[in-house]
Amino acid sequence: MIANHEVARGIFLMRLHAPAIAAVVQPGQFVNIQTQTRPVEQLIPLLRRPFSVCQVDRQQGHFTILWKAIGPGTRLLASHRAGTVLSVLGPLGRGFRLPEHASSIALVAGGLGIAPMPMLAAALQQRGFSFEALIGCRTAAELWGAEELQRLGGRVAVATDDGSAGHHGFVTALLQHWLAQPATATGRQVYACGPMAMLAAVAERCRAANLVAQVAVETIMGCGFGICMGCNLEPAQGVQQFGRYWLACLDGPVFDSDRIRYS
Amino acid sequence: MNPLQIHIGRVEFATPVFVASGTFGYGQEAAELVDLRTIGAIVTKSIGATPRAGNPPPRLCETPAGLLNSIGLQNVGVHSFVTEKLPFLRAHAGVIIVNVAGRTLEEYQEVVTVLEEQEGIAGYELNFSCPNVKEGGLEFSQKPAVTAAATAAIRRLTQRLVIPKLTPNVTRVSEIAQAAEAAGADAVSLINTVTGMAVDIETWRPRLNTVVGGYSGPAIKPIALAKVYEAANAVRIPVIGMGGIRTWQDAVEFFLVGATAVQIGTANFVDPRSAVQVAEGLRAYLAAKGLGSIAALRGRLQR
């Protein structure tokens, strides 16, 4: 671990040196991190925790994750200083598919759902695509990512639950506004990450606009690579999935918004 | 001479450290992370006669030192296993033990009959103890007579290893183990998960969709040791011990109370190389103690 800084209230950006992961990770993929450095017989909690890769510097062999202390696993991340060696498994999962053509692109993030967006934005910028970033969070103090996404060429709009920054309300209202604007001739693409309720609202608004978004789910995972089968998701009605369930770690975390049920 | 080598029936295992069913998929998932041939045996995810979806989410909940699950035997079914999973395992793994599950005895028989046509399988672990399914599962290892009848029925179908996997959710596991032995089992494995639950105090809802699930991880190791100790003192066939093993030190405890082999379960989710690391630790421990064989540890608990 190279750095671990608070970038918004209670939200930290951790930079890790892991050239093998940095070389190949794609936007929307995640890593599974053992959040503690204790010997194996003292690991409590037991399991690794999944984090979206937020930014990558392939030349330096670095990447960052965005994290917030939510439970006993993530709380342990706060104690680590630069130089700490953490066990990291990755990159894991299926990431975002990048658009073939320059279309009207919206990145929709709710809360820590902002995490995968800078890396996605950088990939879009590299292809010469412009995009609009719609960022939602509870309050201005918890806002991170607006400047970063602007720097990557995005137009940014913010919504806060308490009205302390940007639009007073949910980020989906910003999406509704964006959907009401005319698209380019090559169409639209919506990428979203955030809590299930937000993704459900994104999926519903996109469906009404005849769009299928790409949504990245934040699901509890055991192993992260398909052996525990704990991170199952219901397929959307009418979607045939062998074995009936999706596994967020293998089939996702990015899904087409019409493929999953948001319960 | 390999000090870790063991035999169960006619099958030779290069190490006595296996990976437990349901904690290693069908091998393929972890093959990029660990050389499957370095694992003593791969015990597959339970296979039934037909594909099974398993239980709805949420079906995982971590607790201090433990993990609750209600996966519910999600599996591809024996026919897909044969065409899609077994060829990879045969090409990349050492010893393969297929864990067999069923709602009825007939389903166990059907699965074994299909698998008997296939090469490269050393034996069958009979899942008589899954707490997460409505039918079958636990009931096969809660009554000695039922365990005996089911074991005998499978014994008649195969020359391969027959290893009933027993539940800790009984008063006397020794009686169940003896029933399995008398019915022709080559070994017994224990324990499967312990029945458990957790509750969310904000929503007042259970943490698992099925309310109650199977509890695994380090928290259950003392329970597992006691059950393995009891069973190993009651039967002459090998006992394969599991429950909360993460380190070689954990494994040594199981050998001392009478296990012939051990399986690593939940620890694989954290590190799929756990079984290999435990075996390496055992090798060093035997050397440090001047012991030529893992068998020299078996049942050597001093009282």
XYZ file of C-alpha atoms in Angstrom:
566
model
C 0.000 0.000 0.000
C 1.411 3.330 -1.085
C -1.107 5.804 0.255
C -4.406 5.882 2.099
C -6.011 9.321 2.299
C -9.413 10.592 3.342
C -10.832 12.295 0.242
C -14.315 13.082 1.556
C -15.950 12.638 4.932
C -15.376 9.000 5.903
C -14.346 8.069 2.354
C -10.784 7.039 1.607
C -8.728 6.518 -1.498
C -6.132 3.794 -1.149
C -3.317 3.459 -3.671
C -1.762 0.048 -4.088
C 1.311 -1.095 -5.974
C 0.432 -4.328 -7.761
C 1.879 -4.346 -11.284
C 0.350 -7.679 -12.294
C -3.140 -6.410 -11.544
C -2.539 -2.890 -12.875
C -1.317 -4.297 -16.186
C -4.548 -6.064 -17.075
C -7.460 -4.689 -15.028
C -10.415 -3.346 -17.004
C -13.007 -0.721 -15.980
C -15.688 -2.221 -13.737
C -13.547 -5.114 -12.523
C -12.816 -5.547 -8.831
C -10.197 -6.875 -6.448
C -10.761 -8.905 -3.295
C -8.629 -7.627 -0.445
C -7.718 -9.186 2.848
C -8.255 -6.072 4.908
C -5.851 -7.055 7.664
C -2.251 -8.102 8.007
C -2.635 -10.455 10.962
C -1.528 -14.077 10.593
C -4.080 -16.401 9.066
C -5.060 -18.010 12.367
C -6.112 -14.610 13.687
C -8.156 -13.429 10.740
C -11.382 -11.916 12.011
C -13.343 -11.264 9.943
C -12.392 -14.196 7.783
C -13.296 -13.155 4.311
C -11.769 -10.728 1.877
C -13.743 -7.650 0.877
C -14.458 -6.698 -2.749
C -13.543 -3.228 -4.074
C -13.964 -1.771 -7.546
C -10.755 -0.607 -9.101
C -11.108 3.171 -9.164
C -8.069 4.374 -11.082
C -5.113 2.679 -12.682
C -1.601 3.764 -13.614
C -0.332 0.932 -15.762
C 3.143 2.408 -16.175
C 3.695 2.778 -12.437
C 1.943 -0.510 -11.690
C -0.465 1.251 -9.326
C -4.191 1.244 -8.859
C -6.565 2.800 -6.351
C -9.686 1.712 -4.548
C -12.256 3.928 -2.896
C -13.456 2.688 0.458
C -15.590 3.627 3.409
C -15.588 2.046 6.866
C -18.897 0.190 6.894
C -18.281 -2.967 8.898
C -15.534 -4.741 10.823
C -13.691 -5.656 7.615
C -13.449 -2.225 6.066
C -12.802 -0.555 9.452
C -9.484 -2.385 9.535
C -8.346 -0.598 6.388
C -8.140 2.652 8.348
C -5.198 1.457 10.398
C -2.916 0.768 7.451
C -0.060 3.130 6.662
C 2.066 3.398 3.537
C 4.297 0.367 3.237
C 1.727 -2.084 4.595
C 1.593 -5.287 2.561
C -1.934 -6.496 1.894
C -3.057 -9.681 0.146
C -4.999 -8.713 -2.970
C -6.728 -11.109 -5.357
C -7.645 -9.844 -8.789
C -8.600 -8.515 -11.157
C -11.925 -10.326 -10.828
C -15.292 -10.250 -12.542
C -16.600 -8.868 -15.813
C -16.252 -5.144 -16.298
C -17.998 -2.566 -18.463
C -18.159 -2.980 -22.230
C -16.912 0.175 -23.879
C -19.014 1.685 -26.669
C -17.957 1.087 -30.269
C -18.966 4.534 -31.433
C -19.027 7.935 -29.836
C -22.531 8.092 -28.417
C -24.220 10.138 -25.733
C -22.761 8.596 -22.601
C -23.880 9.018 -18.997
C -22.042 7.697 -15.951
C -24.455 7.435 -13.029
C -22.989 6.947 -9.555
C -24.686 6.678 -6.177
C -22.643 6.861 -2.984
C -19.577 4.621 -3.218
C -20.849 3.656 -6.663
C -18.567 6.428 -7.850
C -15.657 4.017 -7.315
C -15.375 2.412 -10.781
C -16.220 5.604 -12.680
C -12.829 7.348 -12.925
C -11.254 4.312 -14.577
C -14.203 3.994 -16.949
C -14.024 7.740 -17.686
C -10.299 7.511 -18.436
C -10.962 4.679 -20.895
C -13.685 6.734 -22.583
C -11.437 9.775 -22.760
C -8.673 7.675 -24.282
C -11.057 6.726 -27.081
C -11.953 10.355 -27.594
C -15.497 9.940 -26.264
C -17.161 12.631 -24.223
C -19.490 11.799 -21.374
C -21.663 13.282 -18.694
C -21.195 12.215 -15.059
C -24.195 12.236 -12.744
C -23.068 11.844 -9.161
C -25.379 11.297 -6.224
C -24.518 11.195 -2.539
C -26.091 11.926 0.809
C -24.435 15.252 1.507
C -21.769 17.589 0.086
C -19.203 16.473 2.651
C -19.384 12.935 1.227
C -18.951 14.022 -2.373
C -15.917 12.739 -4.201
C -15.150 12.282 -7.870
C -16.608 15.439 -9.426
C -13.237 17.108 -9.998
C -11.622 13.859 -11.077
C -14.293 13.233 -13.702
C -14.134 16.825 -14.898
C -10.390 16.483 -15.304
C -11.092 13.410 -17.469
C -13.220 15.536 -19.762
C -16.661 14.889 -18.351
C -19.480 17.311 -17.757
C -20.503 16.761 -14.161
C -23.821 17.173 -12.379
C -24.302 16.468 -8.678
C -27.329 15.531 -6.598
C -27.404 15.340 -2.808
C -30.104 13.883 -0.582
C -29.997 16.943 1.681
C -29.529 19.582 -1.004
C -26.131 20.680 0.330
C -24.652 20.479 -3.190
C -26.192 20.419 -6.650
C -29.688 19.114 -7.196
C -31.681 18.426 -4.012
C -32.807 14.840 -4.471
C -31.778 11.593 -6.071
C -29.294 11.159 -8.894
C -31.995 9.446 -10.915
C -33.671 12.839 -11.337
C -30.499 13.991 -13.118
C -30.665 10.880 -15.267
C -34.283 11.636 -16.125
C -33.222 15.100 -17.254
C -30.341 13.665 -19.293
C -32.655 11.132 -20.952
C -34.986 13.958 -21.967
C -32.230 15.573 -24.009
C -31.673 14.534 -27.617
C -29.113 11.792 -28.138
C -26.429 11.727 -30.812
C -27.098 9.884 -34.020
C -25.209 6.841 -32.689
C -27.432 6.549 -29.649
C -26.938 6.530 -25.902
C -25.077 4.481 -23.359
C -25.702 4.572 -19.603
C -23.255 3.133 -17.069
C -24.347 2.967 -13.439
C -23.030 1.803 -10.093
C -24.597 2.155 -6.670
C -27.065 0.592 -4.244
C -29.646 -1.868 -5.583
C -32.555 0.570 -5.160
C -30.735 3.161 -7.232
C -29.844 0.631 -9.915
C -33.485 -0.445 -10.025
C -34.518 3.161 -10.644
C -31.831 3.579 -13.310
C -32.961 0.378 -15.024
C -36.591 1.487 -14.939
C -35.903 4.950 -16.368
C -33.667 3.512 -19.073
C -36.262 0.906 -19.952
C -38.855 3.639 -20.372
C -36.413 5.298 -22.785
C -35.817 2.013 -24.659
C -32.295 1.746 -23.297
C -30.392 -1.010 -21.602
C -27.889 0.373 -19.110
C -24.796 -1.404 -17.856
C -25.098 -1.604 -14.084
C -22.404 -2.631 -11.611
C -23.864 -4.276 -8.501
C -22.550 -3.974 -4.960
C -23.280 -7.446 -3.616
C -21.926 -9.280 -0.590
C -19.391 -11.825 -1.800
C -17.596 -14.719 -0.174
C -14.684 -15.699 -2.383
C -14.985 -13.420 -5.431
C -14.136 -16.101 -7.993
C -17.042 -18.507 -8.112
C -16.364 -21.270 -5.598
C -18.605 -20.254 -2.701
C -21.678 -19.427 -4.793
C -22.788 -16.964 -2.166
C -23.299 -13.849 -4.313
C -26.275 -15.033 -6.309
C -28.740 -12.663 -7.976
C -32.157 -13.389 -9.393
C -32.371 -13.083 -13.169
C -35.000 -10.696 -14.499
C -38.347 -12.234 -15.363
C -38.148 -14.074 -18.630
C -34.345 -14.237 -18.657
C -33.112 -17.787 -18.933
C -29.995 -18.376 -16.914
C -28.474 -21.822 -16.603
C -28.751 -22.863 -12.972
C -31.294 -20.048 -12.568
C -29.093 -17.571 -10.687
C -26.364 -15.205 -11.745
C -23.243 -15.039 -9.635
C -22.198 -11.416 -9.128
C -18.502 -12.362 -9.030
C -18.398 -14.377 -12.263
C -21.324 -13.178 -14.353
C -20.919 -9.598 -13.062
C -20.412 -7.335 -11.258
C -21.495 -5.506 -14.428
C -24.808 -6.670 -15.885
C -27.081 -5.393 -18.593
C -29.844 -3.692 -16.644
C -32.588 -5.882 -18.125
C -30.904 -9.136 -17.021
C -31.305 -8.961 -13.242
C -34.038 -8.536 -10.651
C -33.565 -5.689 -8.218
C -35.035 -7.181 -5.050
C 9.259 -42.001 0.825
C 6.632 -39.292 0.980
C 5.727 -38.810 4.655
C 2.373 -37.292 3.745
C 1.216 -40.193 1.594
C -1.852 -42.022 2.847
C -4.171 -44.738 1.607
C -7.904 -45.042 1.945
C -9.044 -48.365 0.605
C -6.927 -48.947 -2.481
C -6.600 -45.292 -3.304
C -3.288 -43.542 -2.727
C -3.223 -39.843 -1.855
C -0.019 -37.795 -2.113
C -1.142 -35.636 0.789
C -3.852 -36.087 3.402
C -5.163 -32.568 2.834
C -8.198 -32.374 0.553
C -10.523 -29.529 -0.390
C -14.055 -29.872 0.923
C -17.154 -30.157 -1.182
C -18.948 -26.909 -1.873
C -15.843 -24.866 -1.179
C -13.930 -25.417 -4.393
C -16.526 -25.509 -7.156
C -15.605 -28.050 -9.805
C -11.900 -27.220 -9.655
C -11.872 -25.067 -12.756
C -12.704 -21.853 -10.898
C -9.509 -21.979 -8.828
C -7.197 -23.546 -11.406
C -5.619 -20.208 -12.292
C -4.760 -19.658 -8.643
C -3.459 -23.059 -7.574
C -2.034 -26.158 -9.271
C -4.818 -28.657 -8.644
C -2.368 -31.573 -8.689
C -0.752 -30.305 -5.498
C -3.989 -30.873 -3.569
C -4.424 -34.300 -1.928
C -7.873 -34.729 -3.430
C -10.549 -32.507 -4.842
C -13.969 -33.231 -3.458
C -16.367 -31.660 -5.913
C -19.386 -29.527 -5.284
C -22.371 -31.821 -4.628
C -23.830 -33.360 -7.773
C -27.455 -34.392 -8.087
C -29.306 -36.237 -10.825
C -30.679 -33.009 -12.283
C -29.517 -29.363 -12.199
C -30.497 -27.503 -9.088
C -30.874 -23.728 -8.717
C -30.140 -23.587 -5.003
C -31.711 -21.131 -2.588
C -32.601 -17.470 -3.267
C -30.364 -14.632 -2.077
C -29.193 -13.621 0.451
C -27.470 -16.889 1.146
C -24.234 -15.841 2.792
C -23.599 -14.085 6.085
C -20.262 -13.683 7.801
C -20.172 -13.732 11.593
C -17.168 -13.447 13.905
C -14.932 -16.423 13.115
C -17.596 -18.093 11.036
C -19.677 -18.097 7.886
C -23.355 -18.906 7.512
C -24.556 -20.164 4.164
C -27.684 -21.493 2.571
C -26.462 -22.218 -0.949
C -28.887 -25.131 -1.143
C -26.911 -27.523 -3.321
C -26.855 -25.364 -6.449
C -25.299 -27.664 -9.025
C -25.189 -28.437 -12.718
C -26.557 -31.976 -12.473
C -24.700 -35.196 -13.202
C -25.018 -35.118 -16.984
C -23.564 -31.627 -17.347
C -20.944 -32.565 -14.789
C -19.856 -35.477 -16.970
C -19.693 -33.463 -20.183
C -18.622 -30.016 -18.952
C -16.761 -30.379 -15.672
C -15.218 -33.840 -15.412
C -12.961 -33.623 -18.498
C -11.238 -30.536 -17.095
C -10.846 -32.104 -13.669
C -9.438 -35.309 -15.153
C -6.891 -33.312 -17.147
C -5.778 -31.032 -14.332
C -6.438 -32.621 -10.939
C -4.928 -35.520 -9.037
C -7.407 -37.594 -7.077
C -11.063 -36.734 -7.735
C -13.809 -37.565 -5.286
C -17.298 -36.676 -6.430
C -19.698 -35.523 -3.753
C -23.137 -36.947 -4.452
C -26.398 -35.468 -3.193
C -30.005 -36.502 -3.588
C -33.522 -35.875 -2.442
C -34.117 -39.608 -2.296
C -31.971 -42.712 -2.137
C -32.911 -43.387 -5.749
C -31.345 -40.071 -6.760
C -28.046 -40.999 -5.078
C -28.146 -44.319 -6.903
C -28.899 -42.651 -10.211
C -25.967 -40.253 -9.903
C -23.532 -42.994 -8.927
C -24.764 -45.234 -11.740
C -24.083 -42.484 -14.289
C -20.652 -41.754 -12.814
C -19.678 -45.430 -12.776
C -19.479 -45.182 -16.577
C -16.814 -42.494 -16.235
C -13.107 -42.976 -15.722
C -10.924 -40.965 -13.410
C -13.108 -40.892 -10.311
C -11.565 -42.343 -7.146
C -14.722 -42.409 -5.113
C -17.922 -40.883 -3.886
C -18.501 -38.768 -0.858
C -22.171 -39.135 -0.027
C -23.667 -35.869 1.152
C -25.890 -37.230 3.891
C -25.742 -34.005 5.814
C -26.617 -30.809 3.967
C -28.748 -28.664 6.292
C -29.889 -26.346 3.501
C -32.315 -28.448 1.518
C -35.894 -29.349 2.279
C -35.677 -32.962 1.164
C -32.829 -35.424 1.530
C -29.768 -33.849 3.073
C -29.634 -34.159 6.814
C -32.104 -36.967 7.255
C -29.689 -39.512 5.771
C -27.249 -39.124 8.637
C -29.484 -38.570 11.616
C -30.683 -42.135 12.046
C -28.250 -45.079 12.021
C -30.650 -47.375 10.176
C -31.210 -44.846 7.391
C -27.474 -44.174 7.075
C -26.795 -47.905 6.907
C -29.453 -48.594 4.287
C -28.317 -45.739 2.052
C -24.632 -46.622 2.392
C -25.302 -50.282 1.617
C -27.334 -49.360 -1.453
C -24.456 -47.313 -2.878
C -21.895 -49.948 -1.845
C -23.667 -52.443 -4.085
C -23.178 -50.158 -7.086
C -19.447 -49.518 -6.939
C -15.958 -50.737 -6.151
C -14.821 -47.157 -5.747
C -14.488 -45.406 -2.407
C -17.776 -44.841 -0.608
C -17.488 -42.090 1.997
C -20.643 -40.951 3.789
C -20.337 -37.347 4.987
C -21.904 -36.967 8.386
C -23.583 -34.125 10.193
C -22.619 -32.828 13.626
C -26.301 -32.122 14.243
C -26.873 -35.399 16.094
C -26.484 -36.562 19.656
C -24.122 -39.462 18.968
C -22.158 -39.276 15.731
C -20.347 -42.495 16.711
C -23.536 -44.512 16.196
C -23.995 -43.052 12.738
C -20.346 -43.713 11.848
C -20.644 -47.315 13.037
C -23.761 -47.798 10.943
C -21.893 -46.519 7.874
C -18.931 -48.804 8.612
C -21.161 -51.860 9.043
C -22.849 -51.068 5.722
C -19.547 -51.147 3.864
C -18.289 -47.574 3.847
C -14.558 -47.205 3.111
C -14.325 -44.118 5.298
C -16.542 -41.487 6.850
C -16.045 -37.746 6.590
C -17.224 -35.259 9.147
C -18.374 -32.728 9.921
C -20.707 -30.946 7.586
C -21.876 -27.495 8.669
C -23.548 -26.855 11.994
C -27.083 -25.478 11.906
C -27.011 -21.762 12.655
C -28.654 -18.413 12.059
C -28.144 -14.645 12.345
C -30.586 -11.745 12.584
C -30.424 -8.145 11.352
C -31.511 -5.988 14.307
C -32.363 -3.007 12.106
C -34.757 -4.783 9.783
C -35.641 -7.583 12.251
C -35.176 -10.004 9.405
C -33.025 -13.129 9.286
C -29.712 -12.640 7.482
C -30.354 -15.674 5.271
C -33.291 -16.102 2.950
C -33.828 -19.581 4.391
C -33.686 -18.194 7.967
C -31.472 -21.038 9.176
C -28.335 -22.161 7.374
C -25.088 -24.055 7.697
C -22.356 -22.615 9.879
C -18.702 -23.153 8.964
C -15.294 -21.625 9.596
C -12.955 -21.462 12.589
C -15.858 -21.064 15.000
C -16.875 -24.698 14.498
C -13.422 -26.268 14.863
C -13.880 -27.317 18.517
C -17.190 -28.956 17.622
C -15.604 -30.727 14.677
C -12.669 -31.978 16.727
C -14.982 -33.453 19.330
C -17.071 -35.219 16.687
C -14.034 -36.564 14.833
C -12.568 -37.754 18.132
C -15.811 -39.535 18.971
C -16.160 -41.136 15.549
C -12.510 -42.164 15.279
C -12.788 -43.990 18.574
C -15.861 -45.857 17.398
C -14.855 -47.197 13.966
C -11.882 -48.924 12.319
C -12.316 -47.306 8.901
C -10.533 -43.996 8.239
C -12.136 -40.808 9.421
C -11.704 -37.715 7.247
C -11.949 -34.691 9.497
C -13.002 -31.171 8.657
C -14.485 -28.085 10.214
C -12.704 -24.766 10.613
C -9.247 -25.857 9.460
C -7.165 -22.936 8.211
C -3.612 -23.774 9.245
C -1.374 -26.824 9.512
C -1.623 -26.474 13.289
C -5.400 -26.917 13.018
C -4.816 -30.005 10.890
C -2.374 -31.517 13.411
C -5.109 -31.368 16.031
C -7.408 -33.389 13.771
C -4.747 -36.052 13.146
C -4.054 -36.306 16.880
C -7.715 -36.981 17.633
C -7.809 -39.732 15.030
C -8.295 -38.325 11.527
C -6.589 -40.083 8.613
C -7.079 -37.111 6.311
C -8.504 -33.620 6.571
C -10.453 -31.309 4.300
C -10.152 -27.558 3.992
C -13.431 -25.726 3.482
C -14.217 -22.096 4.206
C -10.511 -21.154 4.222
C -10.477 -21.731 0.439
C -12.668 -18.655 0.015
C -9.918 -16.531 1.526
C -7.007 -18.375 -0.067
C -7.541 -21.204 -2.568
C -3.970 -22.372 -1.857
C -4.838 -23.187 1.752
C -4.785 -26.959 1.268
C -1.326 -26.807 -0.283
C -0.022 -24.547 2.477
C -1.441 -26.806 5.183
C 0.254 -29.823 3.567
C 3.586 -27.984 3.423
C 3.237 -27.060 7.087
C 2.508 -30.663 8.005
C 5.586 -31.823 6.113
C 7.789 -29.411 8.075
C 6.125 -30.374 11.349
C 6.752 -34.087 10.759
C 10.394 -33.369 9.961
C 10.801 -31.199 13.067
C 9.273 -33.935 15.213
C 11.411 -36.617 13.571
C 8.356 -38.504 12.354
C 8.538 -40.438 9.092
C 4.851 -40.516 8.351
C 1.636 -38.640 9.001
C 0.231 -41.960 10.241
C 2.508 -41.624 13.257
C 0.350 -38.741 14.441
C -2.989 -40.442 14.009
C -4.893 -40.868 17.241
C -1.861 -40.038 19.363
C -3.782 -37.734 21.665
C -2.206 -38.015 25.130
C -4.481 -38.070 28.133
